[in-house]
Each structure stands twice: as C-alpha cells, then as structure tokens.
XYZ file of C-alpha atoms in Angstrom:
605
model
C -48.957 -89.026 94.518
C -46.094 -87.486 92.665
C -46.620 -86.525 88.752
C -45.114 -88.863 86.847
C -41.969 -87.562 84.693
C -42.968 -86.598 81.179
C -40.005 -87.334 78.859
C -41.339 -85.814 75.817
C -39.759 -82.490 74.458
C -41.188 -79.369 75.850
C -43.062 -76.544 73.496
C -41.756 -73.227 72.955
C -43.956 -70.554 73.136
C -45.122 -69.072 69.891
C -43.065 -66.109 68.178
C -45.139 -62.823 67.798
C -44.672 -61.531 64.323
C -43.765 -57.741 63.624
C -45.545 -55.588 61.161
C -43.365 -54.270 58.182
C -41.817 -50.909 58.817
C -42.840 -47.967 56.624
C -40.381 -46.486 54.096
C -38.562 -43.626 55.597
C -40.547 -40.290 54.995
C -38.496 -37.513 53.186
C -38.151 -34.479 55.560
C -37.874 -31.118 54.310
C -34.800 -29.104 55.120
C -34.412 -25.378 55.208
C -31.755 -25.470 52.714
C -34.126 -27.410 50.148
C -36.733 -25.454 50.725
C -34.534 -22.301 49.881
C -33.597 -23.870 46.685
C -36.951 -24.644 45.804
C -37.928 -21.361 46.419
C -35.311 -19.853 44.399
C -36.377 -21.965 41.496
C -39.581 -20.506 41.661
C -38.637 -17.176 41.545
C -36.516 -17.793 38.608
C -39.335 -19.564 36.867
C -41.319 -16.208 37.210
C -38.595 -13.875 35.538
C -37.698 -16.690 32.870
C -41.131 -16.866 31.707
C -41.316 -13.155 31.564
C -38.564 -13.073 29.410
C -38.932 -15.937 27.192
C -36.835 -16.198 24.100
C -39.870 -15.405 22.006
C -40.254 -12.055 23.424
C -38.861 -9.868 20.745
C -37.846 -6.712 22.848
C -34.343 -6.962 24.437
C -33.578 -7.289 28.066
C -30.450 -5.530 28.153
C -31.054 -2.529 25.698
C -32.711 -0.554 28.398
C -33.473 2.430 26.345
C -35.546 0.581 23.975
C -37.630 -1.185 26.622
C -37.605 0.625 29.588
C -37.090 -1.941 32.090
C -34.406 -1.338 34.868
C -30.623 -2.379 35.185
C -31.985 -4.222 38.718
C -34.253 -6.411 36.394
C -31.365 -7.247 34.226
C -29.047 -8.197 37.001
C -32.027 -10.165 38.592
C -32.285 -12.169 35.092
C -28.561 -12.910 35.455
C -28.718 -13.690 39.039
C -31.534 -16.078 38.368
C -29.669 -17.877 35.781
C -26.829 -18.538 38.367
C -29.588 -19.763 40.814
C -30.872 -22.475 38.398
C -27.326 -23.516 37.942
C -26.942 -23.967 41.537
C -30.233 -25.653 42.158
C -29.443 -28.373 39.542
C -26.291 -29.018 41.408
C -27.801 -29.347 44.411
C -30.596 -31.670 42.988
C -28.343 -33.598 41.473
C -26.303 -34.342 44.643
C -29.381 -35.863 46.426
C -28.701 -39.651 46.125
C -32.095 -40.040 47.266
C -33.618 -39.402 43.903
C -36.349 -37.355 45.898
C -35.519 -34.075 43.866
C -35.606 -35.539 40.273
C -38.545 -33.362 39.698
C -36.959 -30.311 40.954
C -33.759 -31.037 38.693
C -35.728 -31.572 35.571
C -37.556 -28.575 36.033
C -34.433 -26.188 36.779
C -32.961 -27.723 34.024
C -35.658 -27.006 31.600
C -35.774 -23.385 33.084
C -32.152 -23.019 32.557
C -32.320 -24.001 28.999
C -34.956 -21.564 28.377
C -32.697 -18.793 30.329
C -29.670 -19.717 27.921
C -31.958 -19.132 25.020
C -32.798 -15.988 26.129
C -29.179 -14.852 26.782
C -28.208 -16.312 23.381
C -30.889 -13.943 21.835
C -29.515 -11.165 23.953
C -26.105 -11.660 22.932
C -27.365 -11.568 19.317
C -29.143 -8.071 20.075
C -26.085 -6.830 21.888
C -23.637 -7.679 19.102
C -26.125 -6.277 16.598
C -25.906 -3.016 18.345
C -22.610 -2.754 19.202
C -21.298 -1.389 16.006
C -23.437 1.717 16.595
C -22.978 1.724 20.510
C -19.391 0.778 21.954
C -20.683 0.882 25.286
C -22.314 -2.445 24.615
C -19.225 -4.336 25.290
C -19.905 -4.417 29.177
C -23.115 -6.111 28.657
C -22.003 -8.469 25.867
C -19.238 -9.310 28.625
C -22.034 -9.669 31.216
C -23.974 -12.194 29.311
C -21.022 -13.947 27.976
C -19.847 -14.720 31.505
C -23.272 -15.941 32.642
C -23.434 -18.402 29.951
C -20.026 -19.708 30.162
C -20.298 -19.787 33.938
C -23.249 -22.203 33.698
C -21.922 -24.456 31.083
C -23.150 -22.948 27.789
C -19.888 -21.406 26.717
C -19.705 -23.538 23.540
C -22.955 -21.782 22.643
C -21.801 -18.426 23.511
C -18.528 -18.744 21.721
C -20.418 -19.885 18.678
C -23.004 -17.350 18.734
C -20.312 -14.643 18.916
C -17.934 -16.111 16.541
C -20.444 -16.673 13.703
C -22.069 -12.880 14.267
C -18.559 -10.875 14.579
C -17.282 -12.643 11.534
C -20.064 -12.022 9.401
C -20.496 -8.225 10.644
C -16.297 -7.894 9.838
C -16.754 -9.490 6.415
C -19.785 -7.124 5.429
C -17.825 -4.068 6.630
C -14.632 -4.932 4.623
C -16.819 -5.419 1.605
C -18.589 -2.235 1.986
C -15.393 -0.425 2.373
C -13.685 -2.238 -0.635
C -16.583 -1.850 -2.920
C -16.422 -5.421 -3.760
C -16.223 -8.878 -2.034
C -12.716 -10.123 -1.648
C -12.266 -13.966 -2.281
C -12.547 -16.105 0.869
C -9.575 -17.033 2.367
C -7.920 -20.660 2.936
C -9.890 -22.219 5.820
C -8.109 -21.782 9.231
C -6.123 -24.664 10.243
C -5.803 -26.114 6.558
C -2.075 -25.871 6.877
C -2.196 -23.501 4.135
C -2.704 -19.805 4.803
C -1.614 -18.551 1.412
C -4.687 -17.519 -0.865
C -2.559 -16.494 -3.971
C -3.789 -19.211 -5.795
C -7.378 -18.273 -5.658
C -6.718 -14.558 -5.829
C -4.340 -14.838 -9.041
C -7.460 -16.415 -10.916
C -9.228 -13.281 -10.738
C -9.860 -11.711 -13.768
C -9.533 -8.016 -12.984
C -7.809 -6.089 -15.929
C -5.141 -3.585 -15.131
C -7.847 -0.630 -15.667
C -9.716 -1.978 -12.728
C -6.640 -2.515 -10.784
C -5.428 1.226 -11.261
C -8.720 3.022 -10.980
C -10.412 0.861 -8.465
C -8.934 -2.216 -6.648
C -5.504 -0.558 -5.417
C -7.207 2.947 -4.353
C -10.106 1.103 -2.583
C -7.532 -1.568 -0.724
C -5.398 0.899 0.471
C -8.063 2.913 2.019
C -9.763 -0.448 3.323
C -6.499 -1.676 4.702
C -5.579 1.466 6.387
C -8.764 1.115 8.283
C -9.008 -2.216 8.913
C -5.958 -2.692 10.439
C -5.532 0.772 12.405
C -9.144 0.582 13.700
C -11.720 -2.086 12.830
C -9.447 -4.813 13.837
C -8.043 -3.033 16.677
C -11.628 -2.758 18.001
C -12.655 -6.363 17.131
C -9.505 -7.725 19.153
C -10.643 -5.002 22.262
C -13.868 -6.469 22.005
C -12.743 -10.076 22.309
C -10.398 -9.185 25.048
C -13.219 -7.440 26.995
C -16.001 -10.235 26.624
C -13.661 -13.049 27.187
C -11.222 -11.408 29.875
C -11.247 -14.399 32.220
C -9.713 -16.666 29.807
C -6.679 -15.825 27.335
C -6.854 -18.836 25.294
C -10.508 -18.585 24.552
C -9.839 -14.983 23.633
C -7.133 -15.467 21.285
C -8.692 -18.227 19.607
C -12.160 -16.461 19.358
C -10.566 -13.481 17.818
C -8.278 -15.752 15.266
C -11.444 -17.632 14.295
C -13.358 -14.035 13.940
C -10.359 -12.085 11.974
C -7.746 -14.168 10.648
C -9.548 -15.225 7.371
C -10.642 -11.896 6.792
C -7.186 -10.183 7.094
C -5.558 -12.733 5.271
C -8.123 -12.407 2.410
C -7.293 -8.583 2.533
C -3.864 -9.214 2.394
C -4.292 -11.521 -0.726
C -6.026 -8.826 -2.607
C -2.814 -6.707 -2.341
C -1.001 -9.530 -3.622
C -3.244 -10.309 -6.674
C -3.387 -6.667 -7.560
C 0.381 -6.282 -7.768
C 0.693 -9.671 -9.711
C -1.436 -7.774 -12.718
C 1.433 -4.969 -12.657
C 3.745 -7.512 -14.756
C 6.777 -5.337 -14.425
C 5.273 -2.686 -16.681
C 7.177 0.576 -15.760
C 4.182 2.727 -15.618
C 2.704 0.429 -13.207
C 5.326 0.481 -10.603
C 4.139 3.315 -8.801
C 0.853 1.358 -8.022
C 3.292 -1.773 -6.644
C 4.878 1.166 -4.468
C 1.357 2.611 -3.383
C 0.866 -0.915 -2.088
C 4.271 -1.272 -0.462
C 3.757 1.668 1.332
C 0.260 0.994 2.677
C 1.781 -2.556 3.946
C 4.515 -0.914 5.568
C 2.257 1.915 7.467
C -0.347 -0.905 8.360
C 2.505 -3.434 9.547
C 2.957 -2.014 13.191
C -0.751 -2.272 13.656
C -1.034 -5.432 12.194
C 1.855 -6.945 14.513
C 0.173 -5.270 17.757
C -3.263 -6.805 16.879
C -2.376 -10.422 15.685
C 1.485 -10.894 17.186
C 4.557 -11.384 15.689
C 4.057 -15.047 15.660
C 0.528 -15.103 14.512
C -0.599 -16.725 10.831
C -1.867 -13.451 9.776
C 1.762 -11.836 10.523
C 3.489 -14.614 8.759
C 1.131 -14.079 5.835
C 1.917 -10.327 5.902
C 5.556 -10.883 5.422
C 5.005 -13.298 2.465
C 3.002 -10.398 0.730
C 5.514 -7.776 1.566
C 8.154 -9.652 0.140
C 6.164 -10.359 -2.926
C 5.619 -6.876 -3.426
C 9.385 -5.816 -3.012
C 10.040 -8.535 -5.465
C 7.589 -7.172 -7.941
C 8.817 -3.760 -7.415
C 12.445 -4.399 -7.755
C 11.837 -6.796 -10.928
C 10.123 -3.834 -12.477
C 12.967 -1.564 -11.958
C 15.195 -4.061 -13.072
C 13.441 -4.618 -16.317
C 13.150 -0.707 -16.861
C 16.605 -0.487 -16.444
C 17.275 -3.449 -19.070
C 14.874 -1.634 -21.338
C 16.918 1.500 -21.287
C 20.175 -0.301 -21.904
C 18.563 -1.977 -25.084
C 17.419 1.199 -26.535
C 18.884 1.234 -29.963
C 21.722 3.993 -29.910
C 21.285 4.902 -33.579
C 17.607 5.971 -32.769
C 18.305 9.673 -32.491
C 16.432 12.799 -32.911
C 16.314 15.389 -35.456
C 18.071 18.706 -34.643
C 19.692 17.466 -31.447
C 16.330 17.577 -29.481
C 15.751 16.406 -26.049
C 15.108 12.420 -26.607
C 11.854 11.182 -25.724
C 13.941 8.810 -23.845
C 15.494 11.382 -21.673
C 12.085 13.119 -20.970
C 10.520 9.594 -20.127
C 13.186 8.570 -17.569
C 13.548 11.812 -15.726
C 10.035 12.430 -15.287
C 9.763 8.669 -14.015
C 12.652 9.151 -11.716
C 11.044 12.489 -10.438
C 7.883 10.312 -9.546
C 10.234 7.544 -8.065
C 12.056 9.939 -5.671
C 8.449 10.387 -4.124
C 8.850 6.668 -3.026
C 12.270 6.977 -1.683
C 11.845 5.520 1.854
C 9.895 2.442 0.531
C 12.361 1.797 -2.110
C 15.186 1.764 0.781
C 12.977 -0.855 2.613
C 12.546 -2.802 -0.340
C 16.207 -2.953 -1.046
C 17.161 -3.512 2.311
C 14.307 -6.397 2.262
C 16.434 -8.189 -0.798
C 19.986 -7.580 1.241
C 18.506 -9.196 4.489
C 20.104 -6.154 6.504
C 19.952 -6.956 10.253
C 19.100 -3.973 12.528
C 18.624 -3.895 16.248
C 15.763 -1.475 15.844
C 13.792 -3.641 13.643
C 10.453 -5.192 13.934
C 10.712 -8.390 12.010
C 8.441 -11.188 10.929
C 9.486 -14.398 9.599
C 7.655 -16.128 6.521
C 6.056 -19.590 6.878
C 9.217 -21.064 5.024
C 11.823 -19.960 7.612
C 13.666 -18.246 4.912
C 12.199 -15.086 3.952
C 12.822 -12.046 6.030
C 11.240 -8.520 6.188
C 12.594 -5.803 8.337
C 10.724 -2.518 9.128
C 13.646 -0.125 10.413
C 13.542 3.578 11.211
C 17.151 3.886 10.594
C 17.122 2.383 7.251
C 14.770 4.861 5.918
C 17.350 7.854 6.588
C 20.384 5.976 5.856
C 22.940 7.962 3.658
C 24.426 4.866 2.571
C 21.531 3.875 0.699
C 20.991 7.429 -1.082
C 24.204 7.621 -2.385
C 25.038 3.967 -3.158
C 24.765 2.492 -6.579
C 22.254 -0.092 -5.132
C 20.155 2.768 -5.235
C 18.061 2.361 -8.545
C 17.529 6.076 -9.124
C 21.323 6.087 -9.245
C 21.543 3.206 -11.163
C 18.577 4.552 -13.730
C 20.252 8.175 -14.239
C 23.820 6.478 -14.900
C 22.315 4.139 -17.397
C 20.811 6.911 -19.088
C 23.631 9.228 -19.394
C 25.554 6.507 -21.009
C 22.897 6.022 -23.423
C 22.921 9.480 -24.293
C 26.705 9.679 -24.891
C 26.175 6.255 -27.053
C 23.489 8.203 -29.080
C 25.418 11.500 -29.489
C 28.091 9.565 -31.522
C 25.572 8.497 -33.981
C 25.045 12.153 -35.407
C 27.351 12.831 -38.506
C 27.988 16.296 -37.832
C 30.517 16.586 -34.342
C 28.362 19.966 -33.710
C 25.031 18.439 -33.833
C 26.468 15.856 -31.626
C 27.487 18.251 -29.083
C 24.360 20.188 -29.283
C 22.201 16.737 -28.339
C 24.708 16.501 -25.382
C 24.183 19.858 -24.246
C 20.532 19.703 -24.627
C 19.844 16.455 -23.142
C 22.402 16.974 -19.958
C 20.656 20.241 -19.479
C 17.515 18.917 -19.351
C 18.711 16.203 -16.669
C 20.283 18.904 -14.682
C 17.054 21.021 -14.608
C 14.913 18.052 -13.596
C 17.334 16.986 -10.808
C 17.383 20.836 -9.662
C 13.575 21.345 -9.755
C 12.750 18.289 -7.520
C 14.092 18.588 -4.036
C 13.797 15.004 -3.124
C 15.433 14.214 -6.452
C 18.261 16.482 -5.624
C 18.287 14.908 -2.280
C 18.844 11.247 -3.536
C 21.548 12.357 -6.260
C 23.557 14.851 -4.061
C 23.206 18.746 -3.840
C 26.281 19.058 -6.293
C 25.122 16.535 -8.913
C 22.807 18.964 -10.654
C 25.230 21.770 -10.734
C 27.840 19.329 -12.272
C 25.817 18.460 -14.907
C 25.095 21.827 -15.605
C 28.778 22.382 -15.813
C 28.903 19.742 -18.376
C 26.075 21.364 -20.459
C 28.179 24.617 -20.492
C 31.329 22.762 -21.702
C 29.293 20.936 -24.513
C 27.700 24.246 -25.523
C 31.562 25.620 -25.665
C 32.376 22.528 -27.950
C 29.139 23.034 -30.282
C 30.060 26.505 -31.015
C 33.722 25.670 -31.864
C 32.308 22.827 -34.233
C 29.331 24.816 -35.509
C 31.352 27.701 -36.504
C 34.615 26.510 -36.983
C 34.862 27.072 -40.700
C 33.698 30.268 -40.272
C 36.373 31.323 -37.937
C 38.980 29.676 -40.156
C 37.741 31.565 -43.350
C 37.930 34.657 -41.584
C 41.185 34.272 -40.209
C 42.271 33.312 -43.874
C 40.772 36.345 -45.358
C 42.185 38.694 -42.737
C 45.687 37.690 -44.083
C 44.510 38.601 -47.597
C 45.027 42.323 -49.344
C 42.015 44.104 -49.066
C 39.590 44.016 -52.202
C 40.250 40.578 -52.765
C 36.549 39.822 -53.578
C 36.880 36.077 -53.811
C 38.138 35.578 -50.410
C 35.561 37.670 -49.140
C 32.477 36.069 -50.981
C 34.054 32.873 -49.626
C 33.492 34.086 -45.871
C 30.056 35.209 -46.397
C 29.213 31.816 -47.921
C 30.409 29.826 -44.843
C 28.489 32.094 -42.952
C 25.186 31.412 -44.778
C 26.176 27.560 -44.897
C 26.637 27.722 -40.905
C 23.281 29.375 -40.387
C 21.394 27.328 -42.932
C 23.064 23.898 -41.116
C 21.578 25.254 -37.938
C 18.526 26.495 -38.823
C 16.519 23.162 -37.959
C 18.412 22.176 -35.063
C 16.708 22.580 -31.407
C 17.214 24.124 -28.193
C 16.036 22.181 -25.214
C 14.504 25.343 -23.581
C 14.641 29.049 -23.934
C 17.261 29.180 -21.371
C 19.334 26.866 -23.606
C 18.479 28.649 -26.748
C 19.821 32.081 -25.079
C 22.996 30.268 -24.102
C 23.751 29.065 -27.538
C 22.944 32.106 -29.167
C 24.912 34.163 -26.824
C 28.103 31.847 -27.140
C 28.028 31.925 -30.957
C 27.448 35.647 -31.061
C 30.370 36.193 -28.761
C 32.364 34.014 -30.647
C 31.516 35.005 -34.492
C 30.290 38.672 -34.418
C 33.641 40.281 -33.159
C 35.710 38.416 -35.520
C 33.184 39.175 -38.342
C 33.162 42.777 -37.484
C 36.803 42.797 -38.176
C 36.699 41.137 -41.582
C 33.709 43.403 -42.297
C 35.963 46.262 -41.605
C 38.437 44.978 -44.181
C 36.261 43.492 -46.760
C 33.149 45.031 -46.360
C 32.873 46.614 -49.563
C 32.862 43.257 -51.211
C 30.251 41.236 -49.342
C 26.346 42.136 -48.658
C 26.179 40.805 -44.894
C 26.904 43.363 -42.212
C 28.133 42.326 -38.896
C 24.162 43.434 -37.807
C 23.024 40.746 -40.279
C 25.345 38.072 -38.845
C 24.199 39.129 -35.556
C 20.485 39.112 -36.512
C 20.650 35.443 -38.334
C 22.563 34.291 -35.170
C 19.655 35.739 -32.958
C 16.914 33.957 -35.180
C 18.384 30.590 -34.309
C 17.159 27.924 -31.773
C 13.606 29.542 -31.607
C 14.893 33.194 -31.420
C 12.791 36.140 -32.809
C 14.466 38.751 -35.246
C 12.552 42.292 -35.519
C 13.092 42.898 -39.150
C 13.727 39.666 -41.115
C 17.264 40.504 -42.845
C 16.726 38.085 -45.693
C 13.658 39.944 -47.210
C 15.927 42.836 -48.043
C 19.449 41.359 -47.894
C 19.184 37.971 -49.310
C 17.630 35.691 -52.028
C 17.405 32.647 -49.975
C 15.004 33.037 -46.884
C 15.756 30.843 -43.765
C 13.161 28.510 -42.381
C 11.289 29.143 -39.462
C 12.233 27.015 -36.193
C 10.117 24.277 -35.195
C 7.935 24.575 -32.175
C 9.577 23.551 -28.736
C 9.320 19.911 -28.167
C 8.936 20.263 -24.361
C 5.865 18.340 -22.818
C 4.318 18.561 -19.297
C 4.856 15.596 -17.460
C 1.731 13.741 -16.132
C 1.196 13.075 -12.636
C 2.414 9.319 -13.562
C 3.662 8.078 -16.362
C 1.094 6.069 -17.981
C 2.355 5.157 -21.602
C 4.812 2.233 -22.431
C 8.321 3.600 -22.766
C 9.274 1.128 -25.567
C 6.757 -0.995 -27.965
C-alpha cells in the first residue's frame, strides 16, 4: 500500500561547526634578519664605547685603537638609525621591541658622539687636523636627527674657547656684548660705563687691544670661520648661523672696547695719537673682518659705527687743538725773542702727526663722504653713516696739499699767531728777532721730517728759511740803526770832536747792552745773527775809529768781540775786564728741548 503523503516540512540536515582560525604566524624575512643582526653588531660596539668610557674613540694617538674601529662606530650609528626606520615601517607592530632597542642604542651612541665632539673640540686648538674628525662626528649626528644637540655642543664649546683666547690676549675681560638678535648691536652704553682712567687706557688697554684685534681678525676668527665651514660643509645656512652665534658677540665686544677707550681721550691734544693708533688698527683689520663676516653682517655694521666714531673723535680733537692755538693770548710773549713754547709744542706735535698721514686722509675722506669706485664700503645701521677704505685716497696729492689737511691748517694758524705775538714786543728789533727765531725753528722742524716735508711741500721749508733770513736783515737794521746813524753823523764832523766820538761809543754800548739778554733759536741762528751784525757794524766802526780813535776807548776789535759774545757766542779775552768799567752779563743757556716720542703734557692750562 502506498505510503501516505507527509505534509509536514522536512528537516534540514544539521550544520557542521568549523574550529576558529589561529592568528597569522610572523614569518622572518631575510631583510628583517639582517636588520636584527646589524642591531646586535652595533650593540656590541656601542657597549664597548659607552659614554662613560673616559678615553676617546677618535683620538687615536691617545687610545691606540684603529681608524677602522672609529669608522665602524660611525657605521653602527647609521645602521641603528636605518633599523629604526625599518622597524617603524612595520604596521604589524611585531618589531616594537626591536624598535625600542635600536632607539636606546642610538641614543647611547649619540651621547658617545656628543662626548667625542667635546674631546675633539678641546684638542682642536692644539691640533688643527682634528677638523676632519669633528666634521665626521657632526655629520653622523646630524644624519640621524641629532643635529640640534650637535650644533648646541659646538656653539657652546667654541664660544667659550674664543672668549677665553680673547681674554688671555687682552689681559682683561671685555664686557659682554648685547645679545644677538636683540635688535641692538651697539655695546657702547655698557662700555662707556667702564671705570678706566686715561693712564690705564694709554698704558694697557689700547696697546693690548691693538695686538688682540690684529690677531683676532686676521687669524683667530678666520680659523674659527674655516672650522665652521669644514664641520658644516653640507649646509651653508647652518654654518653661517653657527659661526655668527660663536663669533658675533665676541667680535662686537672687541670693537666696543676700542670705542670705549677712544671715548676716554676727551679731545685732549696729547691723547690724539692713541686715537689714531686705534683708527689705524681698525683700518688694517677691516679687510679681514669683512672677509670673515661679510659686508652686510652685524659685525661689519658695528665696525662701521666704531670707525666713524673714532674718526669723529680724531677730527674733534684736531679742531679743539686748532681752536686752542687761536685762543692763545697774543700778548703772552717770551723774554729775549726766544722760540715760544707754543712753537715748540705745535711743531713737535706736527712731526708726530705726520706719521699718521694715511689715517688722517681716510678720516677726512670719511667726513666728506668721498665716493670711490675702488672702495670697500660698509653702511652703518642708520643707513646714513658711510666709511670708505680706498687705496687711491691714501696717496692722493689733493689731500696732501689742501687746506682740508689738518697739518696745513695747524701750521698756518701757528704762523699767524706768531705774527700777532711779534707785534706785542716794544722793541722793533726784538720783534723781528722773535720772528726770525720762530720761523727758523719751524723751517728746521719741517726740513728734519721727511713726512712733514712731504705733506707741506719740498719748497715750503726753504721758503720759511728765506723768511727767517729776511727777518734777520730787518733785525740787524733795527738793532744797530742808532749806531749806524751815529757813525754817519760823526763822519761829517771834523776830527777831534770828542763829544761826537763819545756819542758813538755810547750808542754802541747801549746796543750791546740791549741785546745782551736776547736769545737765538740755536747755534746756527746765533752765528747768522752775529755774522750779520758784524758785517753791518764793524767795517763802518773801523772807518769811524780811523777818524776819531784818539777820542774813544773801543777799538774795532772790541766791537767785534762784543758782537761775537752775543747770542751764546764765546770770547777768548773778556774785553770788559780791561777796557770797560761795566761788565756785560753772560747769555743764558739755550732754551731748546728734546721732544718726547709723544707729547704728554697739556698745551694749555
């Protein structure tokens, strides 16, 4: 019998359950294996040269290790950095432990290299060949992301080393310069508060500064720049910034010492030479300064300001000196028509000043803002001050022979003042003796100084000597005029008139007595005065004596002897001991002085 149809729904066969899949298993690749092995190799070398190890890895002579081991350490640091990159790129986080290990090892290696950098920088000043090793360490540190630590260590160490060297050279610690980037590179405010007195400035500060500036800008800072260029060769911006951080403050502080020292001169004439010494030193180091720091650098700007201020101080001192000469009282004459102290001081001063002719040319060119195509110029921060160092200006004849030259002005003012003083003497003869003495002294000083003669002109001294000779001629006519007139008058009288004869003898004695205390500038001038008087008087007196000799006691020989005793002359037999009842006084000692190397005393009180 057929099976009845079952209308109930049929059951599905039971679903078979599957077991959970196991997590994927990390499969070591060849590359990861090599990375792990390189980390292990690096770990051994890093542990051997742990930062706590006191000896140096790079100073081979001291430790005895090989160059190969040194290079191996640098490669190990690079391998650790690459391993970190590989481990960090794994998104499975399976190599987190390797990443942590590599990072810790790299940090340790960098601390080692940071210490090595300090070792090498300590030795660099004694062994310049260390620069290549320093460069290798710096490159390794910067390549793995430790550039900030490298630069910080380098800047701190070199800044301290440079400051120590400058302080040792100066013999004192210069004030700290304004902080870089503060917007104010001028350090004058701090320098001007220093308590130096002029004796310190003159004896120690300026000589030490000149020597230090010469070494610093021509050598120390140049080597420092070379070191920065070598160590940070691959990045121009970095090496410029590092050098500026190391050297700018030291250089500007050194320039500030010069400014402060010059400020102590206070326009005193005898201090000008130290100001000019500073100016000469600045102009000598300026090319090296510009080469090291650059024309548009903060230090170049600071140098321009200092040079400008030193030039202003020099011009101000010379202007004050000129004004002092003009204000010297004309009535302040000297006894006997001698060389005036003003003449001596000014001419000695000009002899020394002539040694600075090239610097003076630059200083007055600076004042005139002279433009020259061959100049090396730097512009001050204000944008208005300009300093020009030009080789053509130094030899410019237009300055040498111009009234803008202070030496021309000062000697002209002096000669004018001497004319005014001459007019204050009561005796005309003494007035011209004064002019003869002082004019001859001026001429001799110029002739004796090749530089001063070159400035004033080859014919200038001879022209002054000719003026002195002309003054001597006028002096003789004025001093012996009464004698000549008396002799001429007596010659027209009959022989034997005793009154006329005695009158001639009297005026002769009067003339000799008047001149007895008068002074000659030097022996040469004394000889010229005696020779001129003898030539003018003795022949005429001899004619007088032939006519009236019986009526007088003075012979022509007596007159010649008296003239020979004037102005420091000597006589073999004192005529007055046997022929005259009124002895003549001896001539005072010559007033000439030997100039010091630099005038130190004040000219006017």
